[in-house]
Each structure stands twice: as structure tokens, then as C-alpha cells.
PDB file of C-alpha atoms in Angstrom:
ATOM      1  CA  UNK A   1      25.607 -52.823  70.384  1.00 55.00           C
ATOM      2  CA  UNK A   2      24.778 -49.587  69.034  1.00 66.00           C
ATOM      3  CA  UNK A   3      26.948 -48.254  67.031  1.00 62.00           C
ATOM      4  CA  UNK A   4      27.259 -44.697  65.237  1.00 63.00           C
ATOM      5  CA  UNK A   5      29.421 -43.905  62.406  1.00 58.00           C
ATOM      6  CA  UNK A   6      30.949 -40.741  63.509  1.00 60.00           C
ATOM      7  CA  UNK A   7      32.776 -40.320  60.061  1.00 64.00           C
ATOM      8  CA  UNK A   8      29.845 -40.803  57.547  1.00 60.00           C
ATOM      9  CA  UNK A   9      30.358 -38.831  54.225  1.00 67.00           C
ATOM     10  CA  UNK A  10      26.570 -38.128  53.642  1.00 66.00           C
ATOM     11  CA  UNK A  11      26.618 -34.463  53.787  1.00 64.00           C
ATOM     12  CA  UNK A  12      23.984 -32.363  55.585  1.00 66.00           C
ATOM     13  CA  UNK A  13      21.243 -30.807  54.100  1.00 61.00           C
ATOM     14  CA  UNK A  14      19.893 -27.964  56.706  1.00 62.00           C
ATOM     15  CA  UNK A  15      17.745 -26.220  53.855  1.00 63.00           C
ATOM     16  CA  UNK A  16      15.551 -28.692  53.186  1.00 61.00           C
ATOM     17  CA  UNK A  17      12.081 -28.636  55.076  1.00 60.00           C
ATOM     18  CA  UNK A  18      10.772 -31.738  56.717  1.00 64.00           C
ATOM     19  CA  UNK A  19       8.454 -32.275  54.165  1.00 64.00           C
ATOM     20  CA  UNK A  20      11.481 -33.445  51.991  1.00 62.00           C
ATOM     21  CA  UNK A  21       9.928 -31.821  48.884  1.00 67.00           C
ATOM     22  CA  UNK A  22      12.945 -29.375  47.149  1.00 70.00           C
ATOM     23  CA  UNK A  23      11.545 -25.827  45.759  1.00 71.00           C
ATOM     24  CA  UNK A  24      13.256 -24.023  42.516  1.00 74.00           C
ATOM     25  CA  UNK A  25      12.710 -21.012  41.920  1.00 80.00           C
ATOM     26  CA  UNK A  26      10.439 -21.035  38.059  1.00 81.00           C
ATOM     27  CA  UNK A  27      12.783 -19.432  35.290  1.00 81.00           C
ATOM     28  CA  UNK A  28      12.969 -15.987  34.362  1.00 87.00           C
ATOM     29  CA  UNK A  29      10.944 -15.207  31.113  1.00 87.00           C
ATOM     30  CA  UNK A  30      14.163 -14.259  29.935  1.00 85.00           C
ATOM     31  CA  UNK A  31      15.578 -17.676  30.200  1.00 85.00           C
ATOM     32  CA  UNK A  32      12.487 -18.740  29.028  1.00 85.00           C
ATOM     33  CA  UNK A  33      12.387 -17.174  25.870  1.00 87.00           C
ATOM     34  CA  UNK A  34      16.373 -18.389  24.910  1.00 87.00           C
ATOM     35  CA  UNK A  35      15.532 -21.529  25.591  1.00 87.00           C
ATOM     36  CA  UNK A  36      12.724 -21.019  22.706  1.00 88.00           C
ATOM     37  CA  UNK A  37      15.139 -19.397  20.228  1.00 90.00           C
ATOM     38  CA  UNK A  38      17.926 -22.517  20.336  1.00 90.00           C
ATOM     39  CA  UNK A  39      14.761 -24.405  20.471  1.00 91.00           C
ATOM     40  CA  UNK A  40      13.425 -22.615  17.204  1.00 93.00           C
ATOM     41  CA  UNK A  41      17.071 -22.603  16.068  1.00 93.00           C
ATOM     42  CA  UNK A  42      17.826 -25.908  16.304  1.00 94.00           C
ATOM     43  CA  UNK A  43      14.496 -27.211  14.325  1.00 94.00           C
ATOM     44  CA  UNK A  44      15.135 -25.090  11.440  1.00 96.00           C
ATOM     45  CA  UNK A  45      18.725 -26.505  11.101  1.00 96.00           C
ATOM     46  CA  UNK A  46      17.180 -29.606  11.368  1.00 96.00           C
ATOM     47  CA  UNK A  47      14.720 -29.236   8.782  1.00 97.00           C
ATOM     48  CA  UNK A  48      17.395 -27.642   6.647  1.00 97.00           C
ATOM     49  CA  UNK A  49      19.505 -30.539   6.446  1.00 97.00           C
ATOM     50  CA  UNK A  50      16.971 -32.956   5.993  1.00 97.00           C
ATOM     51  CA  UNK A  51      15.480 -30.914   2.763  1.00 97.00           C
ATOM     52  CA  UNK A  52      19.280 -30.717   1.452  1.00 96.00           C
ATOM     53  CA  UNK A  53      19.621 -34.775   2.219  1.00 96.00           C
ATOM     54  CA  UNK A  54      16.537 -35.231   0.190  1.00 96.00           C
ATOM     55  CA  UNK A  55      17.595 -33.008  -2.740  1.00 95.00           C
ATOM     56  CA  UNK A  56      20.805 -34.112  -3.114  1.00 94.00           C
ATOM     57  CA  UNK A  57      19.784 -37.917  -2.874  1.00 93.00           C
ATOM     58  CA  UNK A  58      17.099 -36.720  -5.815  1.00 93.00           C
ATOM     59  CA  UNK A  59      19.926 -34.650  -7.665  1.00 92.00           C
ATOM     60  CA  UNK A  60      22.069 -37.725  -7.620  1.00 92.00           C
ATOM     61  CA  UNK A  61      19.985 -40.084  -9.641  1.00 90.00           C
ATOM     62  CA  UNK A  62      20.701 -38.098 -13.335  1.00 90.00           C
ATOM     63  CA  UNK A  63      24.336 -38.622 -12.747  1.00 88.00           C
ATOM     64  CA  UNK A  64      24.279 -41.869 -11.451  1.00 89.00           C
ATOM     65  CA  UNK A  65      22.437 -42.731 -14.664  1.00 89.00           C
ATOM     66  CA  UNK A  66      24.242 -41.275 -16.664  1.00 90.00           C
ATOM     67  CA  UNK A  67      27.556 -43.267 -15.459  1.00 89.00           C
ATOM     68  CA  UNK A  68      25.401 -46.302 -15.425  1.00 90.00           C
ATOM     69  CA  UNK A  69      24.571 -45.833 -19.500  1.00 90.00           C
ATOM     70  CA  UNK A  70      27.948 -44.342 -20.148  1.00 89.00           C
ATOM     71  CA  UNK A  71      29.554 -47.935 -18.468  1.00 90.00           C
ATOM     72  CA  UNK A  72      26.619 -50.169 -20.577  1.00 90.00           C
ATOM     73  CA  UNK A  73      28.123 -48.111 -24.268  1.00 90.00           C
ATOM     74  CA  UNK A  74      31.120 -48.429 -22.955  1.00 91.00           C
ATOM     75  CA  UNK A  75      30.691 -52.321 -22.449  1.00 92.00           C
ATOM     76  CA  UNK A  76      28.828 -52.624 -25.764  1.00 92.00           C
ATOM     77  CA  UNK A  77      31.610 -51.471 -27.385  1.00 91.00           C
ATOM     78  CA  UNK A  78      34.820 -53.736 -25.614  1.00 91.00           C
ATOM     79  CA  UNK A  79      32.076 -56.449 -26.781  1.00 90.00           C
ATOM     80  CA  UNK A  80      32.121 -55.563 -30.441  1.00 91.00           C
ATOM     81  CA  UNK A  81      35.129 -54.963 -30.664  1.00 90.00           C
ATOM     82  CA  UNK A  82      36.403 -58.893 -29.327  1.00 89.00           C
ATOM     83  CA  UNK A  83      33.443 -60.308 -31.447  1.00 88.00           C
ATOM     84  CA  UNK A  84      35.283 -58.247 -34.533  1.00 88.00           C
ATOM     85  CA  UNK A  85      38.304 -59.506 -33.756  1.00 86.00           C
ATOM     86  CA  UNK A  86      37.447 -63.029 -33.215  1.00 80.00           C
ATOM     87  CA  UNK A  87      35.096 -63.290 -36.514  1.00 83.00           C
ATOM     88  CA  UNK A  88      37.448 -61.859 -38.120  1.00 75.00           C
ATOM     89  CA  UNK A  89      40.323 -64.653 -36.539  1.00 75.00           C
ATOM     90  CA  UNK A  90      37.758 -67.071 -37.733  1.00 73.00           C
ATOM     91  CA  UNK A  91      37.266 -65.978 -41.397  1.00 64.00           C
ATOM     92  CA  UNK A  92      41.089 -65.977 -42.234  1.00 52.00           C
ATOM     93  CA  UNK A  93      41.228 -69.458 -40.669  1.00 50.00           C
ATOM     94  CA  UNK A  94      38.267 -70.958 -43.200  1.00 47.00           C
TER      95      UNK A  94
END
């Protein structure tokens, strides 16, 4: 029983030689040399926004410093103050 499927979606490729090996046509020089500018392009913006990452992760440091020391005077002083206030709850009780 041999039987042919007369209703088979595999379409029908009459261009193609019988060596089976598909030809395309080389791009233009034109295409060529766009492909090298987003290519360029695209580098540089790369490059750009890892130098501005890097900077602005180096710029951050003085600030975050600076919070940091402004939080330790800030603590230094809530400390003073309750140990003022609880020598001084101490000395009236003596």
C-alpha cells in the first residue's frame, strides 16, 4: 500500500539547484558600511554608560560618607544627651 499525500503543506521550492546549497547575493558596501556605523554607534554608547556607571558609583562615596558621619554625631549626641539626663536623675536621687 502506497500511499501519497496529495494535500501535503510542504511548499515547493523550484529555485533551488540540486545541489541543495542556497546562494545570497553578498551585501552592498553600502549596507556594509551602516551596519559599521550602528556598530560604531552602539559601542560608544556602550562605553559611555559604563564610564558614567563608574563615576557616579565613585562620586557617590563622599556623600554616602558624609550621611554615614552626619548619622554617627547625630547618634553621639541622642547618647549624651540620655546619659545627661539619667546622671543627672541619679544625682538628685543620692
Amino acid at each position: 500500500m502506497n500511499q501519497t499525500a496529495s494535500h501535503s503543506q510542504t511548499p515547493e521550492f523550484g529555485h533551488i539547484p540540486s545541489t541543495g546549497i542556497l546562494y545570497q547575493q553578498p551585501p552592498s558596501s553600502v549596507q556594509i558600511a551602516k551596519t559599521n556605523k550602528r556598530a560604531k554607534a552602539k559601542a560608544w554608547m556602550q562605553d559611555i554608560l559604563a564610564i558614567a556607571v563608574i563615576l557616579g558609583t565613585i562620586g557617590s562615596v563622599p556623600f554616602m560618607v558624609r550621611s554615614c558621619s552626619d548619622d554617627v554625631d547625630r547618634q553621639e549626641q541622642v547618647a549624651l544627651k540620655h546619659q545627661l539626663q539619667f546622671q543627672a536623675s541619679n544625682g538628685g536621687a543620692r
